[in-house]
Tab-separated table of C-alpha atoms and ligand atoms in Angstrom:
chain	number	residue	atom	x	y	z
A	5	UNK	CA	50.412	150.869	113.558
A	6	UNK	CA	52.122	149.794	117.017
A	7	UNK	CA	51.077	146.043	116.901
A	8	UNK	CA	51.664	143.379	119.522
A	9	UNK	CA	51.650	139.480	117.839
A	10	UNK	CA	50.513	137.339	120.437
A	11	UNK	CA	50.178	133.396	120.201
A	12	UNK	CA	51.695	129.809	121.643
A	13	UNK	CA	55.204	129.274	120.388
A	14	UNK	CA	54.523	127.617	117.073
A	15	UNK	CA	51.506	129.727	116.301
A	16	UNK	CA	52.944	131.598	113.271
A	17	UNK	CA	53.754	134.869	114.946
A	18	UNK	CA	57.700	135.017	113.101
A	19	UNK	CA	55.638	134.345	109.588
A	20	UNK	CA	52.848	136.341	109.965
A	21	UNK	CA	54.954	139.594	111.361
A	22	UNK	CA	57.399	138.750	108.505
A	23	UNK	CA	54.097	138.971	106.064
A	24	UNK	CA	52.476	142.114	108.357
A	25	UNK	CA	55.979	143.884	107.952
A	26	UNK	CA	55.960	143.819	104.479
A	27	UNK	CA	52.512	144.858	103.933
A	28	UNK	CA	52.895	148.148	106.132
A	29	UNK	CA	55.907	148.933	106.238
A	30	UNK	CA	57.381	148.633	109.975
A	31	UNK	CA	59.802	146.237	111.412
A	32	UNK	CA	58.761	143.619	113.878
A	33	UNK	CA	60.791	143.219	116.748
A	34	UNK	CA	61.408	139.249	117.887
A	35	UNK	CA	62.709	139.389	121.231
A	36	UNK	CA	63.285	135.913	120.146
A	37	UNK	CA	65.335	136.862	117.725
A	38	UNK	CA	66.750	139.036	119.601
A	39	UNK	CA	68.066	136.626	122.312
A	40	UNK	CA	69.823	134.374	120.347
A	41	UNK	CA	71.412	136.826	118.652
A	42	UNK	CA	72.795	137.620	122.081
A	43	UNK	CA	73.895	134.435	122.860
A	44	UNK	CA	75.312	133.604	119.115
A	45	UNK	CA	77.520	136.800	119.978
A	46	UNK	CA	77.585	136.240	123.815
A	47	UNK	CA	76.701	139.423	125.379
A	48	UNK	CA	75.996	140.013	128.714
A	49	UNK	CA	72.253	139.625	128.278
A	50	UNK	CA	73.157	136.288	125.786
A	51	UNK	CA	75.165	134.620	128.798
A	52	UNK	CA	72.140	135.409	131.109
A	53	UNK	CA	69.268	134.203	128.678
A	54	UNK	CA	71.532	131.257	127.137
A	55	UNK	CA	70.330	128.352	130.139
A	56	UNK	CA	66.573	130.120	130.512
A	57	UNK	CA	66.098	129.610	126.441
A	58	UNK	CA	67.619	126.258	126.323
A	59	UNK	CA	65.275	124.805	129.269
A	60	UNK	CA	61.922	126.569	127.829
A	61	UNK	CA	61.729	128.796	130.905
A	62	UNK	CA	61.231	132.501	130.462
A	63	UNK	CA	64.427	135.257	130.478
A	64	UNK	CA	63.724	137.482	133.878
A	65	UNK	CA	61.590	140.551	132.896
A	66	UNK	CA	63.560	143.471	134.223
A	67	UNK	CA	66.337	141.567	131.682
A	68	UNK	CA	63.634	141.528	128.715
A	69	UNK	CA	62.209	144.635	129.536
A	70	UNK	CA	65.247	146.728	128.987
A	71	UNK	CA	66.410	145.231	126.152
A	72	UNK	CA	62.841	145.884	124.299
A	73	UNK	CA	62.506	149.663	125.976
A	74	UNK	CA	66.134	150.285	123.982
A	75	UNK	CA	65.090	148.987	120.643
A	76	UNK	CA	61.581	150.608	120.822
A	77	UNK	CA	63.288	154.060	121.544
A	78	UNK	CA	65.477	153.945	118.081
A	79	UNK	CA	63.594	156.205	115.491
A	80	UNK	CA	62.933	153.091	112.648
A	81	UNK	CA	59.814	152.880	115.881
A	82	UNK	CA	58.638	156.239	115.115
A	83	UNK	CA	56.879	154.720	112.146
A	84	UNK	CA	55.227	151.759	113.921
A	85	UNK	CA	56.494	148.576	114.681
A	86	UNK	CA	55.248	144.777	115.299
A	87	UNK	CA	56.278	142.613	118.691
A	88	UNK	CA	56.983	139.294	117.982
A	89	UNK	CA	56.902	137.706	121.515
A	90	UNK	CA	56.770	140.773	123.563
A	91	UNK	CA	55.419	140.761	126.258
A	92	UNK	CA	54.992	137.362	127.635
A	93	UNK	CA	53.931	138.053	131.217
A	94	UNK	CA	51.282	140.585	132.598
A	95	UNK	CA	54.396	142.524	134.404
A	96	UNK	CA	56.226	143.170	131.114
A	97	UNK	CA	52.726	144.267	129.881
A	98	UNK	CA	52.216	146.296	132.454
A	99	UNK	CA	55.793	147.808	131.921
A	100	UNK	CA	55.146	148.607	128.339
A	101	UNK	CA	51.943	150.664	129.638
A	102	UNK	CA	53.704	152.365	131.930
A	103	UNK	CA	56.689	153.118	128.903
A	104	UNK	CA	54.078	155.429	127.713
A	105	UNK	CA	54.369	153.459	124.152
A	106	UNK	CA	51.027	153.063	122.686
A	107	UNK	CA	49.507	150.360	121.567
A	108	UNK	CA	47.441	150.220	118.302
A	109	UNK	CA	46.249	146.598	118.694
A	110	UNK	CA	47.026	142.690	120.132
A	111	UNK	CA	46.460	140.301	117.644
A	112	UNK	CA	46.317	136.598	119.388
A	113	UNK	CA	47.277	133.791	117.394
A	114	UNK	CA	44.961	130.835	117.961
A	115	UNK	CA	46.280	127.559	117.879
A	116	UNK	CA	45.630	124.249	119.929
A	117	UNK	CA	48.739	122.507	121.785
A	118	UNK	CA	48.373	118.898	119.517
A	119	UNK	CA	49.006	121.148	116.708
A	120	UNK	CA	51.375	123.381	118.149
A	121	UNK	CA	53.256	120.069	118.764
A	122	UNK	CA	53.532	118.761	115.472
A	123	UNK	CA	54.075	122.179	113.548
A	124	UNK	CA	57.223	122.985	115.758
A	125	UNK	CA	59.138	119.542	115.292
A	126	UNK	CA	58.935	120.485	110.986
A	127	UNK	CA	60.240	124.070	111.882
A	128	UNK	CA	63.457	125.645	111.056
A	129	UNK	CA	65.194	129.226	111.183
A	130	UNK	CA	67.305	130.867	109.456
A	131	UNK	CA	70.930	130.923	111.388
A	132	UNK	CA	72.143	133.952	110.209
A	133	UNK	CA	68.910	136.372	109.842
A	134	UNK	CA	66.405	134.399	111.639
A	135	UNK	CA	63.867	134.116	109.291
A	136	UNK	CA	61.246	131.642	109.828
A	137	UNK	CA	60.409	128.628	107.815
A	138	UNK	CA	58.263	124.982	108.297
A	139	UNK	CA	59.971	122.081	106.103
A	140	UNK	CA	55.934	121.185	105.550
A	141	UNK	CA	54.032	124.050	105.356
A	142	UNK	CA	56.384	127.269	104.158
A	143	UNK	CA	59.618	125.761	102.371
A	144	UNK	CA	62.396	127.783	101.454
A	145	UNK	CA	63.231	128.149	97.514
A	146	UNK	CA	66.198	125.704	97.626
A	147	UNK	CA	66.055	123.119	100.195
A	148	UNK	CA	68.523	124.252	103.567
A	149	UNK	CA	69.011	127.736	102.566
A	150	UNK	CA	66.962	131.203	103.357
A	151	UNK	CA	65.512	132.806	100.574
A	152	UNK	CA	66.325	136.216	101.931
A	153	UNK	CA	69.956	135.978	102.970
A	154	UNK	CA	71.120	132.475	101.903
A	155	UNK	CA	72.132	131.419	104.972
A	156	UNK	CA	71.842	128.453	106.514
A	157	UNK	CA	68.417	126.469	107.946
A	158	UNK	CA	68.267	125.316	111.496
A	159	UNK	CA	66.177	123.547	113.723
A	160	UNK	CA	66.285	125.576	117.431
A	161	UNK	CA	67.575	123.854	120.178
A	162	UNK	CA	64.353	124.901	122.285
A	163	UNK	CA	62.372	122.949	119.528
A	164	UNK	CA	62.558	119.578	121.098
A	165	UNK	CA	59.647	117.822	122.804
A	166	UNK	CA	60.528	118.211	126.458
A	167	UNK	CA	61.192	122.112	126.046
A	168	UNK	CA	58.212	122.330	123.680
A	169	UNK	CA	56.085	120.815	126.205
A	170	UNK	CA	57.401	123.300	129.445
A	171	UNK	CA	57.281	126.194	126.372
A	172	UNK	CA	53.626	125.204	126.438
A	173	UNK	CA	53.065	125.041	129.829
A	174	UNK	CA	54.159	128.728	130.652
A	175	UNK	CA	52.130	130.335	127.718
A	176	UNK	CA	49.565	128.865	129.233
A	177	UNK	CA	50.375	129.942	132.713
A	178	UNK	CA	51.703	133.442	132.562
A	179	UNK	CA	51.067	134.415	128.721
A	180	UNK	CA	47.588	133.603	128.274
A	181	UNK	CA	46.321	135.995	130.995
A	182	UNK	CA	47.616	138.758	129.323
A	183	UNK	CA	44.422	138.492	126.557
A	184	UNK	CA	42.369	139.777	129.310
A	185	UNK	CA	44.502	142.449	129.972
A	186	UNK	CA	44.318	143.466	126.392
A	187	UNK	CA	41.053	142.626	125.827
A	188	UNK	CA	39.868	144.899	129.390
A	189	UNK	CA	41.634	147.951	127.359
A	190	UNK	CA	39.856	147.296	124.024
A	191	UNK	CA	42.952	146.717	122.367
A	192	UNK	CA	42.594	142.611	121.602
A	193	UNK	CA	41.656	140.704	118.384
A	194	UNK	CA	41.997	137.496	117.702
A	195	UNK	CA	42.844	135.195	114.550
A	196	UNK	CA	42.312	131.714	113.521
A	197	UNK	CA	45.956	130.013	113.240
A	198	UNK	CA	45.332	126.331	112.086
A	199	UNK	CA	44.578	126.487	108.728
A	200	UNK	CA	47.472	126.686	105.739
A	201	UNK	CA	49.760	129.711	105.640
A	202	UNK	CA	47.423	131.577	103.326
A	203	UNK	CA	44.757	131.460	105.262
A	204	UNK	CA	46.164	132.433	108.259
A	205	UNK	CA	47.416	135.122	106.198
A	206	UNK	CA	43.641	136.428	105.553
A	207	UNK	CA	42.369	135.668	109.204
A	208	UNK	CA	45.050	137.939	110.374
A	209	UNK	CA	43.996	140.677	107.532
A	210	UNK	CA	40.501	140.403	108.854
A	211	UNK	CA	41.118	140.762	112.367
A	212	UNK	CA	43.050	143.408	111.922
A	213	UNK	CA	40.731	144.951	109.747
A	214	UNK	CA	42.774	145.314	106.422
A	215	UNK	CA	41.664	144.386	102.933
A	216	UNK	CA	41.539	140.630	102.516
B	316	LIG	P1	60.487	132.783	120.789
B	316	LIG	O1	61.469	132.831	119.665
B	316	LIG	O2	59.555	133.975	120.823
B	316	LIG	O3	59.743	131.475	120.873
B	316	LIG	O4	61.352	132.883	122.136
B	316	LIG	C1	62.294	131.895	122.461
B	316	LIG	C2	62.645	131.956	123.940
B	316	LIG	O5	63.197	133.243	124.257
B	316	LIG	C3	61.475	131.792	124.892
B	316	LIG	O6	61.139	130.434	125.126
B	316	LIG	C4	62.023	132.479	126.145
B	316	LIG	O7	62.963	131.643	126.801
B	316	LIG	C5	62.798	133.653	125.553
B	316	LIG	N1	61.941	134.854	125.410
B	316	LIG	C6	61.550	135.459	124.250
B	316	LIG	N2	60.764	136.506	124.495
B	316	LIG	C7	60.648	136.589	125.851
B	316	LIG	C8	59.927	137.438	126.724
B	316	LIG	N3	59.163	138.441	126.283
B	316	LIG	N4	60.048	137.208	128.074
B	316	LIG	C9	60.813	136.211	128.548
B	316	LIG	N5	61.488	135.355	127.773
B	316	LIG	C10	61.413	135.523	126.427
Protein backbone atom coordinates (compact mmCIF):
# COMPACT_ATOMS: atom_id res chain seq x y z
CA UNK A 1 0.00 0.00 0.00
CA UNK A 2 1.39 3.60 -1.06
CA UNK A 3 -0.25 5.61 1.84
CA UNK A 4 -0.20 9.35 2.42
CA UNK A 5 -0.80 10.33 6.51
CA UNK A 6 -2.36 13.52 6.49
CA UNK A 7 -3.33 15.63 9.70
CA UNK A 8 -2.47 19.10 11.82
CA UNK A 9 0.94 18.87 13.38
CA UNK A 10 0.11 17.13 16.63
CA UNK A 11 -2.49 14.88 15.10
CA UNK A 12 -0.66 11.55 15.62
CA UNK A 13 0.62 11.04 12.12
CA UNK A 14 4.60 9.98 13.56
CA UNK A 15 2.57 7.33 15.99
CA UNK A 16 0.14 6.09 13.89
CA UNK A 17 2.70 5.53 10.71
CA UNK A 18 5.07 4.08 13.38
CA UNK A 19 1.94 1.59 14.32
CA UNK A 20 0.78 1.34 10.28
CA UNK A 21 4.53 0.41 9.51
CA UNK A 22 4.62 -2.32 11.67
CA UNK A 23 1.41 -3.80 10.80
CA UNK A 24 2.26 -3.97 6.92
CA UNK A 25 5.35 -3.97 6.57
CA UNK A 26 6.63 -0.63 4.70
CA UNK A 27 8.57 2.24 5.98
CA UNK A 28 7.03 5.62 6.43
CA UNK A 29 8.87 8.40 5.23
CA UNK A 30 8.78 11.74 7.73
CA UNK A 31 9.97 14.48 5.74
CA UNK A 32 10.01 15.75 9.19
CA UNK A 33 12.27 13.53 10.14
CA UNK A 34 13.95 13.90 7.45
CA UNK A 35 14.76 17.66 7.84
CA UNK A 36 16.19 17.66 11.00
CA UNK A 37 18.22 15.05 10.28
CA UNK A 38 19.59 17.48 7.72
CA UNK A 39 20.13 20.13 9.88
CA UNK A 40 21.52 17.83 12.96
CA UNK A 41 24.19 16.90 10.16
CA UNK A 42 24.03 20.29 8.28
CA UNK A 43 23.63 19.52 4.73
CA UNK A 44 22.92 21.73 2.17
CA UNK A 45 19.18 21.14 2.32
CA UNK A 46 19.61 21.26 6.56
CA UNK A 47 21.21 24.90 6.27
CA UNK A 48 18.28 25.88 3.91
CA UNK A 49 15.33 24.30 6.02
CA UNK A 50 17.13 25.12 9.52
CA UNK A 51 15.36 29.08 9.86
CA UNK A 52 11.94 27.85 7.83
CA UNK A 53 11.53 24.86 10.65
CA UNK A 54 12.48 26.95 13.52
CA UNK A 55 9.83 29.85 12.62
CA UNK A 56 6.86 27.24 11.74
CA UNK A 57 6.93 28.33 8.10
CA UNK A 58 7.07 25.71 5.39
CA UNK A 59 10.67 24.49 3.57
CA UNK A 60 10.22 25.78 -0.33
CA UNK A 61 8.66 22.91 -2.38
CA UNK A 62 11.03 22.48 -5.27
CA UNK A 63 13.55 21.94 -1.92
CA UNK A 64 10.98 19.27 -0.39
CA UNK A 65 10.06 17.89 -3.49
CA UNK A 66 13.41 16.60 -4.47
CA UNK A 67 14.41 15.38 -1.44
CA UNK A 68 11.06 13.07 -1.22
CA UNK A 69 11.30 12.11 -5.25
CA UNK A 70 15.04 10.62 -4.13
CA UNK A 71 13.92 8.61 -1.20
CA UNK A 72 10.72 7.34 -2.97
CA UNK A 73 12.94 6.08 -5.94
CA UNK A 74 15.20 3.67 -3.51
CA UNK A 75 13.81 0.03 -3.92
CA UNK A 76 12.74 -0.46 0.18
CA UNK A 77 9.52 1.84 -1.96
CA UNK A 78 8.94 -0.91 -4.27
CA UNK A 79 7.06 -2.59 -1.46
CA UNK A 80 4.88 0.37 -0.39
CA UNK A 81 5.58 3.03 1.79
CA UNK A 82 3.71 5.62 4.27
CA UNK A 83 4.25 9.73 4.03
CA UNK A 84 4.42 11.23 7.15
CA UNK A 85 3.96 14.97 6.25
CA UNK A 86 4.26 14.75 2.58
CA UNK A 87 2.84 16.73 0.80
CA UNK A 88 1.81 19.79 2.60
CA UNK A 89 0.75 22.09 -0.24
CA UNK A 90 -1.49 21.34 -3.36
CA UNK A 91 1.84 22.02 -5.64
CA UNK A 92 3.86 19.26 -3.95
CA UNK A 93 0.63 17.18 -4.45
CA UNK A 94 0.38 17.95 -7.67
CA UNK A 95 4.17 17.08 -8.14
CA UNK A 96 3.79 13.68 -6.67
CA UNK A 97 0.92 13.09 -9.43
CA UNK A 98 2.86 14.12 -11.96
CA UNK A 99 6.03 11.65 -10.39
CA UNK A 100 3.88 9.00 -11.78
CA UNK A 101 3.96 7.38 -8.03
CA UNK A 102 0.65 6.02 -7.20
CA UNK A 103 -1.25 6.55 -4.56
CA UNK A 104 -3.20 3.78 -2.69
CA UNK A 105 -4.98 6.09 -0.21
CA UNK A 106 -4.91 9.65 2.08
CA UNK A 107 -5.77 9.02 5.41
CA UNK A 108 -6.58 12.59 7.25
CA UNK A 109 -6.03 12.80 10.77
CA UNK A 110 -8.82 14.71 12.50
CA UNK A 111 -8.05 16.76 15.28
CA UNK A 112 -9.31 20.27 16.57
CA UNK A 113 -6.59 23.18 17.15
CA UNK A 114 -7.47 23.48 21.33
CA UNK A 115 -6.38 19.99 21.33
CA UNK A 116 -3.72 20.11 18.96
CA UNK A 117 -2.44 22.80 21.40
CA UNK A 118 -2.26 21.00 24.46
CA UNK A 119 -1.10 17.51 23.00
CA UNK A 120 2.06 19.18 21.37
CA UNK A 121 3.40 21.10 24.57
CA UNK A 122 3.50 17.10 26.42
CA UNK A 123 5.34 15.84 23.20
CA UNK A 124 8.80 14.66 22.81
CA UNK A 125 11.10 12.85 20.11
CA UNK A 126 13.51 10.77 20.09
CA UNK A 127 17.02 12.73 19.28
CA UNK A 128 18.76 10.15 17.74
CA UNK A 129 15.98 8.01 15.70
CA UNK A 130 13.13 10.29 15.89
CA UNK A 131 10.66 8.27 17.26
CA UNK A 132 7.65 9.84 18.59
CA UNK A 133 6.40 9.93 22.09
CA UNK A 134 3.67 12.20 24.44
CA UNK A 135 4.95 12.40 28.24
CA UNK A 136 0.84 11.98 28.84
CA UNK A 137 -0.56 9.88 26.49
CA UNK A 138 2.33 7.32 24.94
CA UNK A 139 5.34 7.21 27.57
CA UNK A 140 8.44 5.63 26.84
CA UNK A 141 9.46 2.39 29.03
CA UNK A 142 11.98 4.31 31.22
CA UNK A 143 11.32 7.86 31.68
CA UNK A 144 13.83 10.18 29.01
CA UNK A 145 14.91 7.38 26.93
CA UNK A 146 13.44 5.69 23.49
CA UNK A 147 12.37 2.34 23.76
CA UNK A 148 13.68 1.49 20.34
CA UNK A 149 17.18 2.92 20.30
CA UNK A 150 17.79 4.30 23.83
CA UNK A 151 18.51 7.50 22.91
CA UNK A 152 17.69 10.45 24.28
CA UNK A 153 13.93 12.33 24.60
CA UNK A 154 13.47 15.81 23.33
CA UNK A 155 11.05 18.37 23.14
CA UNK A 156 11.36 20.12 19.31
CA UNK A 157 12.25 23.49 19.14
CA UNK A 158 9.18 24.13 16.68
CA UNK A 159 7.00 22.85 19.67
CA UNK A 160 6.57 26.13 21.40
CA UNK A 161 3.36 28.16 21.42
CA UNK A 162 4.16 30.94 19.00
CA UNK A 163 5.47 28.38 16.25
CA UNK A 164 2.65 25.99 17.18
CA UNK A 165 0.22 28.62 16.61
CA UNK A 166 1.81 29.89 12.83
CA UNK A 167 2.28 25.71 12.41
CA UNK A 168 -1.49 25.89 12.74
CA UNK A 169 -2.19 28.61 10.75
CA UNK A 170 -0.53 27.21 7.47
CA UNK A 171 -2.17 23.67 7.76
CA UNK A 172 -4.99 25.42 7.72
CA UNK A 173 -4.13 27.65 4.85
CA UNK A 174 -2.25 25.61 2.33
CA UNK A 175 -2.58 21.90 3.83
CA UNK A 176 -6.13 21.59 4.35
CA UNK A 177 -7.08 22.17 0.68
CA UNK A 178 -5.29 19.36 -0.34
CA UNK A 179 -8.39 16.92 1.20
CA UNK A 180 -10.29 18.08 -1.71
CA UNK A 181 -7.77 17.29 -3.98
CA UNK A 182 -7.67 13.82 -2.63
CA UNK A 183 -11.00 13.46 -1.98
CA UNK A 184 -11.92 14.79 -6.07
CA UNK A 185 -9.61 11.58 -7.04
CA UNK A 186 -11.35 9.10 -4.70
CA UNK A 187 -8.34 8.52 -2.90
CA UNK A 188 -9.34 10.31 0.76
CA UNK A 189 -10.47 8.76 4.11
CA UNK A 190 -10.64 10.17 7.09
CA UNK A 191 -10.07 9.14 10.90
CA UNK A 192 -11.13 10.33 14.21
CA UNK A 193 -7.81 11.58 16.12
CA UNK A 194 -8.99 12.77 19.65
CA UNK A 195 -9.59 9.92 21.48
CA UNK A 196 -6.60 7.79 23.46
CA UNK A 197 -3.85 6.20 21.39
CA UNK A 198 -5.76 2.96 21.07
CA UNK A 199 -8.48 4.23 19.69
CA UNK A 200 -7.03 6.21 17.26
CA UNK A 201 -5.29 3.13 16.53
CA UNK A 202 -8.77 1.37 15.48
CA UNK A 203 -10.28 4.56 13.72
CA UNK A 204 -7.30 4.48 11.52
CA UNK A 205 -7.79 0.46 10.97
CA UNK A 206 -11.33 1.23 10.00
CA UNK A 207 -10.78 3.88 7.66
CA UNK A 208 -8.43 2.20 6.06
CA UNK A 209 -10.38 -0.74 5.91
CA UNK A 210 -8.20 -3.33 7.86
CA UNK A 211 -9.32 -5.69 10.59
CA UNK A 212 -10.05 -3.81 13.78
P1 LIG B 1 6.71 17.77 10.96
O1 LIG B 1 7.73 16.97 11.71
O2 LIG B 1 5.99 16.97 9.90
O3 LIG B 1 5.76 18.52 11.86
O4 LIG B 1 7.53 18.89 10.16
C1 LIG B 1 8.29 19.85 10.84
C2 LIG B 1 8.59 21.04 9.94
O5 LIG B 1 9.34 20.59 8.79
C3 LIG B 1 7.38 21.74 9.36
O6 LIG B 1 6.82 22.69 10.25
C4 LIG B 1 7.99 22.40 8.12
O7 LIG B 1 8.76 23.54 8.48
C5 LIG B 1 8.97 21.33 7.64
N1 LIG B 1 8.33 20.39 6.69
C6 LIG B 1 8.08 19.06 6.87
N2 LIG B 1 7.47 18.54 5.81
C7 LIG B 1 7.32 19.55 4.91
C8 LIG B 1 6.72 19.65 3.63
N3 LIG B 1 6.15 18.60 3.03
N4 LIG B 1 6.75 20.87 3.01
C9 LIG B 1 7.33 21.94 3.59
N5 LIG B 1 7.88 21.91 4.81
C10 LIG B 1 7.88 20.74 5.48
Amino acid sequence: MNLVLMGPPGAGKGTQGEILSKRLGIDTISTGVMLRTAIKEQTEVGKIAEQYINDGKLVPDDVIVSIVKERLSKPDCANGFILDGFPRTTAQAEALTESGVKIDKVLSLEVEDDVIIERLSSRRECSKCGAPYNVISNKPKTEGKCDKCGGDLIQRADDNPETIKNRLDIYHEQTEPIKEYYEERGLLVTAQGEDKLEDTTKNVAAALGLEV
